[in-house]
JSON list of C-alpha atoms in Angstrom, two decimals:
[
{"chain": "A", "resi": 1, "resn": "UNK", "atom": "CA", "xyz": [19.78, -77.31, 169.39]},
{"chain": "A", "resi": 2, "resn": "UNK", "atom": "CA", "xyz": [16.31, -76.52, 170.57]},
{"chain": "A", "resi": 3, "resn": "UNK", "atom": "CA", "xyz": [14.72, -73.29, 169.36]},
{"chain": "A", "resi": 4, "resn": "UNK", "atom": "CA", "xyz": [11.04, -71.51, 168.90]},
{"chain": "A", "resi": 5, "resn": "UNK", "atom": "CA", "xyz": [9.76, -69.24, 166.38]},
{"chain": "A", "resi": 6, "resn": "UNK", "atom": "CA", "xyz": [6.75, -67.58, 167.14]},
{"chain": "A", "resi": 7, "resn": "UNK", "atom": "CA", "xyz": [4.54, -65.19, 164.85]},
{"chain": "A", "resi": 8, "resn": "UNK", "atom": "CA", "xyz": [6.25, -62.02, 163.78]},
{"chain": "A", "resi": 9, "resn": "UNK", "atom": "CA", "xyz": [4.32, -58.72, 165.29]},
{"chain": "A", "resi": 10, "resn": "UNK", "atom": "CA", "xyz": [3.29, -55.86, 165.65]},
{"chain": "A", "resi": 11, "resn": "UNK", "atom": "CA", "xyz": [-0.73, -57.18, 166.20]},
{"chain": "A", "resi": 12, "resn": "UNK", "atom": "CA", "xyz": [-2.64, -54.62, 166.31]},
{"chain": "A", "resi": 13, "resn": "UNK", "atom": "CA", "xyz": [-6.70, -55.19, 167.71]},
{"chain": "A", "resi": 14, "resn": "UNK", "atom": "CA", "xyz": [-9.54, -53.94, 168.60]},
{"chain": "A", "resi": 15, "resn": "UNK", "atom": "CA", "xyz": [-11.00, -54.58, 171.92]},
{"chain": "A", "resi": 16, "resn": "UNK", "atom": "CA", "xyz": [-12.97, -57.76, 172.21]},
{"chain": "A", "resi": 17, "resn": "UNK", "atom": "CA", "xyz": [-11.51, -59.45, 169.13]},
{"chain": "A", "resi": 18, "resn": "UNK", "atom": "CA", "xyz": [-9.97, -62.75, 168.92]},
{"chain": "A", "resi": 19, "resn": "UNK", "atom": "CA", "xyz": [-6.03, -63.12, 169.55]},
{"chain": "A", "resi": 20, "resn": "UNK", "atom": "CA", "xyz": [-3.61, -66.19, 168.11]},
{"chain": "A", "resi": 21, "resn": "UNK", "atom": "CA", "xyz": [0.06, -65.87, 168.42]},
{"chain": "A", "resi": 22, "resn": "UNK", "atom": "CA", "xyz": [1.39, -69.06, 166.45]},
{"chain": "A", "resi": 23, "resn": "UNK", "atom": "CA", "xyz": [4.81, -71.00, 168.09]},
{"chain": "A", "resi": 24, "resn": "UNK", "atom": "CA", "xyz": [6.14, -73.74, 166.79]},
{"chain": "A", "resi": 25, "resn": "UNK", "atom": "CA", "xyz": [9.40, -75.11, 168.27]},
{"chain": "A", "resi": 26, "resn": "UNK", "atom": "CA", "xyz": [12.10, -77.47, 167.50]},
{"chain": "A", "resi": 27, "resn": "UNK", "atom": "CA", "xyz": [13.54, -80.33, 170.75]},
{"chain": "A", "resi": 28, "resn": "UNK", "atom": "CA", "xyz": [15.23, -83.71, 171.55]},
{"chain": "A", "resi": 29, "resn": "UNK", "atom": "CA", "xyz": [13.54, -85.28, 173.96]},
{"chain": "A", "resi": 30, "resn": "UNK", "atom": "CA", "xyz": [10.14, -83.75, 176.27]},
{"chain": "A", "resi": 31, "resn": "UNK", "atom": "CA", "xyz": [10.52, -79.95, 176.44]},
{"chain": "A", "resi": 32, "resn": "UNK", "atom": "CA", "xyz": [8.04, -78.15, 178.77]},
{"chain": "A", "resi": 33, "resn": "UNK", "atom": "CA", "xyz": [6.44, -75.16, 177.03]},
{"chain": "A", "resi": 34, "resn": "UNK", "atom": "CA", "xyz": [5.40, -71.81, 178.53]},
{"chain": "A", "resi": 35, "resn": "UNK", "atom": "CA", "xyz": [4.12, -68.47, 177.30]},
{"chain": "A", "resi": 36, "resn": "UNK", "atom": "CA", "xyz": [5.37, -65.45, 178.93]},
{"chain": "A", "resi": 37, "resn": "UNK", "atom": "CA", "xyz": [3.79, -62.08, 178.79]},
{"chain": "A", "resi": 38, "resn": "UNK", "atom": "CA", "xyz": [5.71, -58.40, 179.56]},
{"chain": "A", "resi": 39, "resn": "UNK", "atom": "CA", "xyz": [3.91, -55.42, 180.08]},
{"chain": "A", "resi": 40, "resn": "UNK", "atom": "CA", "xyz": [5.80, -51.86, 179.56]},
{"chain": "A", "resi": 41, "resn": "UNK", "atom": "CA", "xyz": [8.02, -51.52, 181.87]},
{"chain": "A", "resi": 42, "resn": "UNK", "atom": "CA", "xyz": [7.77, -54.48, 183.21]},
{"chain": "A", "resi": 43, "resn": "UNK", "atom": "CA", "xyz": [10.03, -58.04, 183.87]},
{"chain": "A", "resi": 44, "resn": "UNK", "atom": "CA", "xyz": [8.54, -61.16, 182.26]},
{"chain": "A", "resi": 45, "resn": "UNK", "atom": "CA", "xyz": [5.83, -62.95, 183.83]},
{"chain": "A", "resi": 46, "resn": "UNK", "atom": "CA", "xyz": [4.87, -66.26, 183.53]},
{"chain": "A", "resi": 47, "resn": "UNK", "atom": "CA", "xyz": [1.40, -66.74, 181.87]},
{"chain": "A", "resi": 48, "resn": "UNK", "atom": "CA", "xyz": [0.31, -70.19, 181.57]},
{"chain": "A", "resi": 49, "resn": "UNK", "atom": "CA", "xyz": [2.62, -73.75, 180.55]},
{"chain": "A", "resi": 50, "resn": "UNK", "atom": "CA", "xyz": [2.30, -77.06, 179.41]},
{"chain": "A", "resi": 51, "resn": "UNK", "atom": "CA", "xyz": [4.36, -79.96, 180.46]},
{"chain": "A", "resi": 52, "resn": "UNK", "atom": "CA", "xyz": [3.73, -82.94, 177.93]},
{"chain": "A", "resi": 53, "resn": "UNK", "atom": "CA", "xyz": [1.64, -83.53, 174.94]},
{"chain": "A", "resi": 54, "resn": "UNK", "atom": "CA", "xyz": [-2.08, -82.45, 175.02]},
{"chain": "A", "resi": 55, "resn": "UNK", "atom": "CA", "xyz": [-1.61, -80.88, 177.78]},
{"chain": "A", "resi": 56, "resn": "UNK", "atom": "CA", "xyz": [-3.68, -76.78, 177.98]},
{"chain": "A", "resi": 57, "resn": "UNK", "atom": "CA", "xyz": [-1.95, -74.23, 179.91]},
{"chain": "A", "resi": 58, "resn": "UNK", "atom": "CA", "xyz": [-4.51, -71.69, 180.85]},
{"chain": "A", "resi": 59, "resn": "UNK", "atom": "CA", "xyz": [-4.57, -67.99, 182.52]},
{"chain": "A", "resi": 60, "resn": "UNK", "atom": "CA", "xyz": [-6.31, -64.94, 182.62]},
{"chain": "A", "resi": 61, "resn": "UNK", "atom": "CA", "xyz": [-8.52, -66.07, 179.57]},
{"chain": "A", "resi": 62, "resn": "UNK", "atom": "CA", "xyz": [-5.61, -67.32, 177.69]},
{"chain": "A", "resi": 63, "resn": "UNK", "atom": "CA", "xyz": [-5.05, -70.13, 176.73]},
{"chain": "A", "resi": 64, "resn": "UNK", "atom": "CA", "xyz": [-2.53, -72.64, 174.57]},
{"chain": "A", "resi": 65, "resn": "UNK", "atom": "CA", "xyz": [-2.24, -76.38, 173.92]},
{"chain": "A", "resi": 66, "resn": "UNK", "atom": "CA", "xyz": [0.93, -78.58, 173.98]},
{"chain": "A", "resi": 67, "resn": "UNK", "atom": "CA", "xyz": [0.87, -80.00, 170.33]},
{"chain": "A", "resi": 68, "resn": "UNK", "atom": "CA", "xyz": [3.19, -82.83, 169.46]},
{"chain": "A", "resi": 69, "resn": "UNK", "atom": "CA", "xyz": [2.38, -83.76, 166.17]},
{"chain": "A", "resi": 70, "resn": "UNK", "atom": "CA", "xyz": [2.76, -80.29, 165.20]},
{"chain": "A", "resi": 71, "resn": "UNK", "atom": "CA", "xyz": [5.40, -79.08, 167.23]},
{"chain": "A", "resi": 72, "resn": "UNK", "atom": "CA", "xyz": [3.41, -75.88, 168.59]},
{"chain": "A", "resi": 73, "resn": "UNK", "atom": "CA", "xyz": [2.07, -74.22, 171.38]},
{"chain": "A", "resi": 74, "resn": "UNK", "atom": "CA", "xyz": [-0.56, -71.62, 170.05]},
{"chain": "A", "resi": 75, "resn": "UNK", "atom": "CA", "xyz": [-1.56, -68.45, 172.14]},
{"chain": "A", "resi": 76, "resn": "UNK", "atom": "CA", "xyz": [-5.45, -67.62, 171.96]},
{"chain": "A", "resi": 77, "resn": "UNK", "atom": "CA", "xyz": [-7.54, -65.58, 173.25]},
{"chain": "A", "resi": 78, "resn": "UNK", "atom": "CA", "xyz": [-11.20, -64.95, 172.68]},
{"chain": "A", "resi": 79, "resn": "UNK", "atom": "CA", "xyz": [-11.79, -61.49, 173.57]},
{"chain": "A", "resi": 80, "resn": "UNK", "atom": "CA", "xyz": [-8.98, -59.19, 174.11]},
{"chain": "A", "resi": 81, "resn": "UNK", "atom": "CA", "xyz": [-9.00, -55.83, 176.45]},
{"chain": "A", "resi": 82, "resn": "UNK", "atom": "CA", "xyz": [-6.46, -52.95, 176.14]},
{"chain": "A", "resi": 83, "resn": "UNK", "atom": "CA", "xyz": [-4.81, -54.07, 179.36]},
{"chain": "A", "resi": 84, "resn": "UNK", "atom": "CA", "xyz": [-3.88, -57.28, 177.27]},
{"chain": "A", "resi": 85, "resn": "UNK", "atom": "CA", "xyz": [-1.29, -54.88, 175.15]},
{"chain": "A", "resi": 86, "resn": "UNK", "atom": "CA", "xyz": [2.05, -56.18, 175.85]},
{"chain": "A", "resi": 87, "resn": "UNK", "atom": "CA", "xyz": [4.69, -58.29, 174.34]},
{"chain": "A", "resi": 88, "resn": "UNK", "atom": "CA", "xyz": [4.16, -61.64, 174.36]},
{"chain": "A", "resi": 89, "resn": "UNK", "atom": "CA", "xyz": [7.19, -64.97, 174.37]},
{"chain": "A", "resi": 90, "resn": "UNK", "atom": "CA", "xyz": [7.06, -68.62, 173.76]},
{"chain": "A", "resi": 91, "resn": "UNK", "atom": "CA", "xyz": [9.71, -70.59, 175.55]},
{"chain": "A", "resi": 92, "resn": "UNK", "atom": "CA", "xyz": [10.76, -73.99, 175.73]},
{"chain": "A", "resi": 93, "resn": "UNK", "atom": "CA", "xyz": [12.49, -75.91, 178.57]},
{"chain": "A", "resi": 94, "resn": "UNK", "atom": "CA", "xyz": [14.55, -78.38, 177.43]},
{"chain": "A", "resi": 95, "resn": "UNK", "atom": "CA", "xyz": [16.95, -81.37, 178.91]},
{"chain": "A", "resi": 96, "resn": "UNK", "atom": "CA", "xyz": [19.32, -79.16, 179.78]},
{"chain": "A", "resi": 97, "resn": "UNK", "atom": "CA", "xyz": [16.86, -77.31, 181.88]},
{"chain": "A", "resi": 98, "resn": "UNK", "atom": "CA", "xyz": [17.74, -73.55, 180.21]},
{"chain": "A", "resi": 99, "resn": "UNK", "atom": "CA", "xyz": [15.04, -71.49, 178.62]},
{"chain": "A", "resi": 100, "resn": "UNK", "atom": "CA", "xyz": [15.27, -70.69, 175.19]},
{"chain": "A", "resi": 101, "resn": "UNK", "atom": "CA", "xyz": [12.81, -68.10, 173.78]},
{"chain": "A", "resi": 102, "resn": "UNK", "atom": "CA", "xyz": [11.05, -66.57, 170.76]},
{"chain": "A", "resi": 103, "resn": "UNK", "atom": "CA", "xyz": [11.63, -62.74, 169.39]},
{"chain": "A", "resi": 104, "resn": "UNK", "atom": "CA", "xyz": [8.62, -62.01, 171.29]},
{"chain": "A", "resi": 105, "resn": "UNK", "atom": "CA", "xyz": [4.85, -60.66, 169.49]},
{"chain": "A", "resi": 106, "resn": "UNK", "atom": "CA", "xyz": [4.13, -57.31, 170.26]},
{"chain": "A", "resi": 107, "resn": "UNK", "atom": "CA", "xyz": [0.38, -56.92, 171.16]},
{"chain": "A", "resi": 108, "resn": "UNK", "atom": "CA", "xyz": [-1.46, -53.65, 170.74]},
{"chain": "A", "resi": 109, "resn": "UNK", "atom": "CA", "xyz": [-5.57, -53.67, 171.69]},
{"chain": "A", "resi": 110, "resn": "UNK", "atom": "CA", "xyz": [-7.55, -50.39, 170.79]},
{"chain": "A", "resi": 111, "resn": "UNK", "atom": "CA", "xyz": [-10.09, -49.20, 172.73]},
{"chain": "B", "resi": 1, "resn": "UNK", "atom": "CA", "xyz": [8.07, -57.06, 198.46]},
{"chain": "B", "resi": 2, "resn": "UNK", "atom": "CA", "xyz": [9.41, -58.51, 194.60]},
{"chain": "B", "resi": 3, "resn": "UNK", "atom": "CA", "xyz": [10.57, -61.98, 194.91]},
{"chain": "B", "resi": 4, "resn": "UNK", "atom": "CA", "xyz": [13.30, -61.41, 192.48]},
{"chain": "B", "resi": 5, "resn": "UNK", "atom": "CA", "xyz": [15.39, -57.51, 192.80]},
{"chain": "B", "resi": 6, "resn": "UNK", "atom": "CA", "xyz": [17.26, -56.21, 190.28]},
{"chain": "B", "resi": 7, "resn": "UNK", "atom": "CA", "xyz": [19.82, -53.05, 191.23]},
{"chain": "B", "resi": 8, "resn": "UNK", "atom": "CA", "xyz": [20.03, -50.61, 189.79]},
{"chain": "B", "resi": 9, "resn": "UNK", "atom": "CA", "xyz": [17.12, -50.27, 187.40]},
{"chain": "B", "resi": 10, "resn": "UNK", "atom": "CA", "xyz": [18.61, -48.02, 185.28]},
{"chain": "B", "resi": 11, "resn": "UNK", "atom": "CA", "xyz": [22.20, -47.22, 184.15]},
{"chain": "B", "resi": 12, "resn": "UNK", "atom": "CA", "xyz": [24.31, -45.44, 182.00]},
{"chain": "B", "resi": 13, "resn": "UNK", "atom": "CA", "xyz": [28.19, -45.36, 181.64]},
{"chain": "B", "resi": 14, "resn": "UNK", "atom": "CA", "xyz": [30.56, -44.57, 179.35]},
{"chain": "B", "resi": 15, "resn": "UNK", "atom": "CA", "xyz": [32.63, -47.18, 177.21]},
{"chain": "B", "resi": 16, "resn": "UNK", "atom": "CA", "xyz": [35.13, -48.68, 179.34]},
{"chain": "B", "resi": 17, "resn": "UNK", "atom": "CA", "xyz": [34.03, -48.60, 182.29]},
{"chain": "B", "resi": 18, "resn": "UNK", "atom": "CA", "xyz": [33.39, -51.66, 184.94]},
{"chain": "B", "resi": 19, "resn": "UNK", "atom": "CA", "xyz": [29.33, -52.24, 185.66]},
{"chain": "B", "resi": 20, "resn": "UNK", "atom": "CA", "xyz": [28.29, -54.69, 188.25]},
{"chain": "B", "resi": 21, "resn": "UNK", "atom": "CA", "xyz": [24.81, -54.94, 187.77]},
{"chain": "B", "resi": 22, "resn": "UNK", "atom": "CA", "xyz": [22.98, -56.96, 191.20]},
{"chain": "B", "resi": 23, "resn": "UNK", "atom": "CA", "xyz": [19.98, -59.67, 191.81]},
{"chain": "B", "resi": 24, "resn": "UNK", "atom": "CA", "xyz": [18.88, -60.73, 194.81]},
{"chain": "B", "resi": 25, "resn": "UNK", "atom": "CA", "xyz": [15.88, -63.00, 195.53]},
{"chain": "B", "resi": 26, "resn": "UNK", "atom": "CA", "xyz": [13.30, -64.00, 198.46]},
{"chain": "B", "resi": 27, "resn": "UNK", "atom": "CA", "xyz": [11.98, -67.16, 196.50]},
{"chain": "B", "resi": 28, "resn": "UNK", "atom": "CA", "xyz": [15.23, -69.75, 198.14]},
{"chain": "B", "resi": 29, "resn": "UNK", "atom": "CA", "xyz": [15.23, -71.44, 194.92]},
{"chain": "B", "resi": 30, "resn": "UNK", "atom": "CA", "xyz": [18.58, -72.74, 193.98]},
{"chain": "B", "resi": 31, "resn": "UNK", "atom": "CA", "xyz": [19.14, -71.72, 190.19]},
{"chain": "B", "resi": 32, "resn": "UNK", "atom": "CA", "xyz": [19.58, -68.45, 189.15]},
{"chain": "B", "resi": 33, "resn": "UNK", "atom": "CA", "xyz": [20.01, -66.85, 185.27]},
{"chain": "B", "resi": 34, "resn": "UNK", "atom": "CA", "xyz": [21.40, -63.91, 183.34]},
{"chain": "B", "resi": 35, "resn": "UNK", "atom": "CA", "xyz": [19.60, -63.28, 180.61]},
{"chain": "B", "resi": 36, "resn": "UNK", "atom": "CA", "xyz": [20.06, -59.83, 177.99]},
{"chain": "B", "resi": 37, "resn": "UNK", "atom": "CA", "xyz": [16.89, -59.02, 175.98]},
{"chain": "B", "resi": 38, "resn": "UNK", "atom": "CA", "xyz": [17.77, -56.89, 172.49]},
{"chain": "B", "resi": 39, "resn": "UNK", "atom": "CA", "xyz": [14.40, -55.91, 170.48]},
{"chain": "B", "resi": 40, "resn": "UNK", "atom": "CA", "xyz": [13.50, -58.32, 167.85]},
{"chain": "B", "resi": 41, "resn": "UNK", "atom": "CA", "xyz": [15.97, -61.54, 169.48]},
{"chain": "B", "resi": 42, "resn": "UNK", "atom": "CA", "xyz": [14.20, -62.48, 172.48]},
{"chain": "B", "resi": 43, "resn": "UNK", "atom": "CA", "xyz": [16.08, -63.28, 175.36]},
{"chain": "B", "resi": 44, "resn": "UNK", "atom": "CA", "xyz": [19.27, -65.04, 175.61]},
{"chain": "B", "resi": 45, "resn": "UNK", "atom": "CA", "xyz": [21.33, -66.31, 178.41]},
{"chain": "B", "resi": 46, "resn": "UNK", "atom": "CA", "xyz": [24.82, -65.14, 179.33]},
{"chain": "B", "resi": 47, "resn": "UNK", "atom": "CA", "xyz": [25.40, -66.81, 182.71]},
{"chain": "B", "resi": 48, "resn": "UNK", "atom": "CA", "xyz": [23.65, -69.41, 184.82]},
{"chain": "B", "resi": 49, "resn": "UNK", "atom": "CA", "xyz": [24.84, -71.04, 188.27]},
{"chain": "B", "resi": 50, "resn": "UNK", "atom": "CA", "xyz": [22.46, -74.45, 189.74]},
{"chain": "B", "resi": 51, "resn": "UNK", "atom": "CA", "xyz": [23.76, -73.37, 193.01]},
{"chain": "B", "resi": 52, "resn": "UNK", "atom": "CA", "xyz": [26.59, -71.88, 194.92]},
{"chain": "B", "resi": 53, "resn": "UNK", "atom": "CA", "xyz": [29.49, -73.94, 193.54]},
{"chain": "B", "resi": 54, "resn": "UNK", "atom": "CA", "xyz": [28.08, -74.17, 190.47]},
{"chain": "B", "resi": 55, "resn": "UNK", "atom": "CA", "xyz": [28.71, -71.03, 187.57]},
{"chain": "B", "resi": 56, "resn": "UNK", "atom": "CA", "xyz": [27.85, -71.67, 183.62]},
{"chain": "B", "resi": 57, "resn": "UNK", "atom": "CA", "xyz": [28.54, -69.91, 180.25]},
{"chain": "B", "resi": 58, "resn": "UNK", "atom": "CA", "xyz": [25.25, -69.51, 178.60]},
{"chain": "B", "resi": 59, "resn": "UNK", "atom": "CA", "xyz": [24.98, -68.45, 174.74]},
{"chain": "B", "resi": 60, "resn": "UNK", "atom": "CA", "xyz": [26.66, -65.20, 174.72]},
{"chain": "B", "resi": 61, "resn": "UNK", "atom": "CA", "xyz": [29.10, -64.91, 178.06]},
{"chain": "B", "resi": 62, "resn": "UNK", "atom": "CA", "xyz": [31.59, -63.21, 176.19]},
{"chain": "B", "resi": 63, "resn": "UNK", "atom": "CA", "xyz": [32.56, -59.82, 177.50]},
{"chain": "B", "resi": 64, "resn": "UNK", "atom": "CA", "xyz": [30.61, -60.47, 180.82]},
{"chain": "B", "resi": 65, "resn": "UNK", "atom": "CA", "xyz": [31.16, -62.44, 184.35]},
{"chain": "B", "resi": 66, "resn": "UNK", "atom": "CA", "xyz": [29.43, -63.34, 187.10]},
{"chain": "B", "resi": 67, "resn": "UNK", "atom": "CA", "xyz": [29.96, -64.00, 190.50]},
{"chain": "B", "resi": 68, "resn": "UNK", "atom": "CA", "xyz": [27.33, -66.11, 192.86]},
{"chain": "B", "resi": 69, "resn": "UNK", "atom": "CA", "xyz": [27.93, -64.49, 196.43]},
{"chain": "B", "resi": 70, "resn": "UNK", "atom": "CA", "xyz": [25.20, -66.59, 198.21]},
{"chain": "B", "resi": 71, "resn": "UNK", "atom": "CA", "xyz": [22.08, -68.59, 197.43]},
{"chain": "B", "resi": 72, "resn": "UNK", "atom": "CA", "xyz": [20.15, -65.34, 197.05]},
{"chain": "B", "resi": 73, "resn": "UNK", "atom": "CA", "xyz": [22.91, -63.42, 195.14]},
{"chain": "B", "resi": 74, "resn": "UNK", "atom": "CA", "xyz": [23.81, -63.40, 191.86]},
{"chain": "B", "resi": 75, "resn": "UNK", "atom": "CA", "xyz": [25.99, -60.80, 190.21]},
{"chain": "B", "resi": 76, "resn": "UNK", "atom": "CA", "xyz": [26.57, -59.93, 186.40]},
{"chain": "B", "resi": 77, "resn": "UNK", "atom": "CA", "xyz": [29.80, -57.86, 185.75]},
{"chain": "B", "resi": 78, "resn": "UNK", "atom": "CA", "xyz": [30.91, -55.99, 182.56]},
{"chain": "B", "resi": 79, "resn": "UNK", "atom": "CA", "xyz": [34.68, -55.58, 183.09]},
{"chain": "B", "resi": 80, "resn": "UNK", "atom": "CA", "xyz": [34.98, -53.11, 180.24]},
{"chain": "B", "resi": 81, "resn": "UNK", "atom": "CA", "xyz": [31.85, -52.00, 178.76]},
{"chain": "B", "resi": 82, "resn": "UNK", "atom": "CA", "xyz": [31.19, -51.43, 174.91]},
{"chain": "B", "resi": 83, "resn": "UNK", "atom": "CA", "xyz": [28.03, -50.19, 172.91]},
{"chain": "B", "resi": 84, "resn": "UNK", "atom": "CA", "xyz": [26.85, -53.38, 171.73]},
{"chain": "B", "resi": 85, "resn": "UNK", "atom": "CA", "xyz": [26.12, -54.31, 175.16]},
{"chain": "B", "resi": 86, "resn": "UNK", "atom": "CA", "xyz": [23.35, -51.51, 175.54]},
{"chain": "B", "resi": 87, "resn": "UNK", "atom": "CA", "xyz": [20.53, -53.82, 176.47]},
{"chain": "B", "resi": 88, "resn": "UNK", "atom": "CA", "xyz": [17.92, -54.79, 178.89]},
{"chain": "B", "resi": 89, "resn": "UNK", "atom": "CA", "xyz": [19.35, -57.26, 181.84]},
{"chain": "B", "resi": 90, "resn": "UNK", "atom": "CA", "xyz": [17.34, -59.61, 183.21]},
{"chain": "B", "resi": 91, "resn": "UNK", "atom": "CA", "xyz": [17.96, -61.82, 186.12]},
{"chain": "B", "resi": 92, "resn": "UNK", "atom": "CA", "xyz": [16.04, -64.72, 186.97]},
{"chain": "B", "resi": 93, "resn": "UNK", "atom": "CA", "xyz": [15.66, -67.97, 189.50]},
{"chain": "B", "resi": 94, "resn": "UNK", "atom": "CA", "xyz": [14.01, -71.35, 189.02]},
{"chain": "B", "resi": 95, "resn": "UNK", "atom": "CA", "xyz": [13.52, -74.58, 191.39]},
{"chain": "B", "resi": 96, "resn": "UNK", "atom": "CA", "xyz": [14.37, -77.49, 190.45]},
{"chain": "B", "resi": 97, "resn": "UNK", "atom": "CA", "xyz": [12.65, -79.43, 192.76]},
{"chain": "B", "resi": 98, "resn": "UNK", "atom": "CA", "xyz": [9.61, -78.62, 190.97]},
{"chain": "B", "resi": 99, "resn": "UNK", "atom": "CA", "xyz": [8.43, -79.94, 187.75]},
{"chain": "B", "resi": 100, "resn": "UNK", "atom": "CA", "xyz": [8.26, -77.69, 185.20]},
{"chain": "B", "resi": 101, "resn": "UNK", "atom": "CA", "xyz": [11.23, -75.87, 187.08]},
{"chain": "B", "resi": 102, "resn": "UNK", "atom": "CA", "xyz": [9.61, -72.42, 186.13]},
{"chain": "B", "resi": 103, "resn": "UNK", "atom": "CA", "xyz": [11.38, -69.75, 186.21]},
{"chain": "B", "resi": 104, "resn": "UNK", "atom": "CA", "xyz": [10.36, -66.20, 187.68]},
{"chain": "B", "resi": 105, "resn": "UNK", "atom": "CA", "xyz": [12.31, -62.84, 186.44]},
{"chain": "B", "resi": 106, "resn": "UNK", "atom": "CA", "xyz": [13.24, -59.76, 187.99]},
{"chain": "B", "resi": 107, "resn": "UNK", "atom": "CA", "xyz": [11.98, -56.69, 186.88]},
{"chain": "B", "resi": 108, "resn": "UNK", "atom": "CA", "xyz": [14.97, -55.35, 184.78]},
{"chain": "B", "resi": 109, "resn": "UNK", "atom": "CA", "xyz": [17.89, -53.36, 184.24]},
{"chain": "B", "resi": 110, "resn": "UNK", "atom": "CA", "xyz": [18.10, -51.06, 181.27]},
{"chain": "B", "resi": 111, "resn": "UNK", "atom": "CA", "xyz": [21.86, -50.47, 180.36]},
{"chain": "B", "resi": 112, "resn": "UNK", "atom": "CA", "xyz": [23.40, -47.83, 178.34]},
{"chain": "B", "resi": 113, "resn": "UNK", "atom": "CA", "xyz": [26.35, -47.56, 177.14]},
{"chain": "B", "resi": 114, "resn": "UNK", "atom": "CA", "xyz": [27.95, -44.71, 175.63]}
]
């Protein structure tokens, strides 16, 4: 069945540094990708998605491109803030149109 | 106002006892999902309905139902709840009309059980 792994956290960084959060996934067929991002507290919220190969999802600075060849759909940033600090999910929509999700990446920026 | 509500936000009962935990949502999309979110799994689904008529068994139903009262209600039930189901509910709706057929959660519902 279809399933995503994404990097193991905590990340801990200091403000303005660079951010990747590797995902790599496994599908049949043309899944749709998305990242997800939830602050404390807080529900999930969509952050950016891709729908086919090559494709760059992009929000809030973030940014992550649909890879085919390799199977993954890399979070980056280039220059984090605290109010980045959450936990982060890669998700893939598959043919049966459900959602399956990574463990999540815990984020933590220092001032 | 949230496009997707979650009631209650917070609960905790006792093993044994019924929970009906409640989502309502503004959005008029016709999916809706049940999804439990344990530290270090992710999320996974327990229930998801395409539309009135329609209810589904997600990953891990077992020891849960659900009940779709109306486009914009969806209900997750625990008919006898046990520790393992301490967790963080989330309910959430999608559109299929669209392409990507995103879907948009709810703010949460921490559960413990006792």
């Amino acid at each position: 069945g279809d399933s995503v792994t994404q990097m193991e956290g905590p990340v801990t960084l200091s403000e303005e540094a660079f951010l990747t959060i590797n995902c790599t996934y496994t599908a049949t067929g043309y899944p749709s990708l998305f990242w997800y991002v939830q602050y404390p507290g807080e529900g999930l919220q969509l952050l950016l998605k891709a729908t086919k190969a090559d494709d760059k999802g992009s929000n809030k600075g973030f940014e992550a491109t649909y890879r085919k060849e390799t199977t993954s759909f890399h979070l980056e940033k280039g220059s984090v803030q605290v109010s980045d600090s959450a936990v982060y999910f890669c998700a893939l929509r598959g043919n049966d149109y459900k959602l399956s999700f990574g463990a999540g990446t815990t984020v933590t920026v220092r001032a | 106002d949230a496009d997707v509500t979650q009631t209650p936000r917070n609960r905790i009962t006792k093993t044994g006892k019924r929970i009906m935990l409640e989502c309502s949502q503004t959005k008029g999309h016709d999916r809706m999902y049940w999804y439990r979110q344990d530290p270090g799994l992710g999320l996974r689904l327990i229930y998801y309905s395409f539309d009135v008529k329609d209810i589904n068994k997600g990953e891990i139903s077992d020891g849960y139902s659900v009940s779709r009262q109306a486009q914009a209600k969806f209900s997750l039930s625990l008919e006898s709840a046990i520790p393992n189901q301490t967790a963080l509910y989330f309910c959430a709706t999608s559109d299929p009309l669209t392409r990507t057929d995103t879907q948009y959660f709810g703010p949460g519902t921490r559960l413990t059980v006792l």
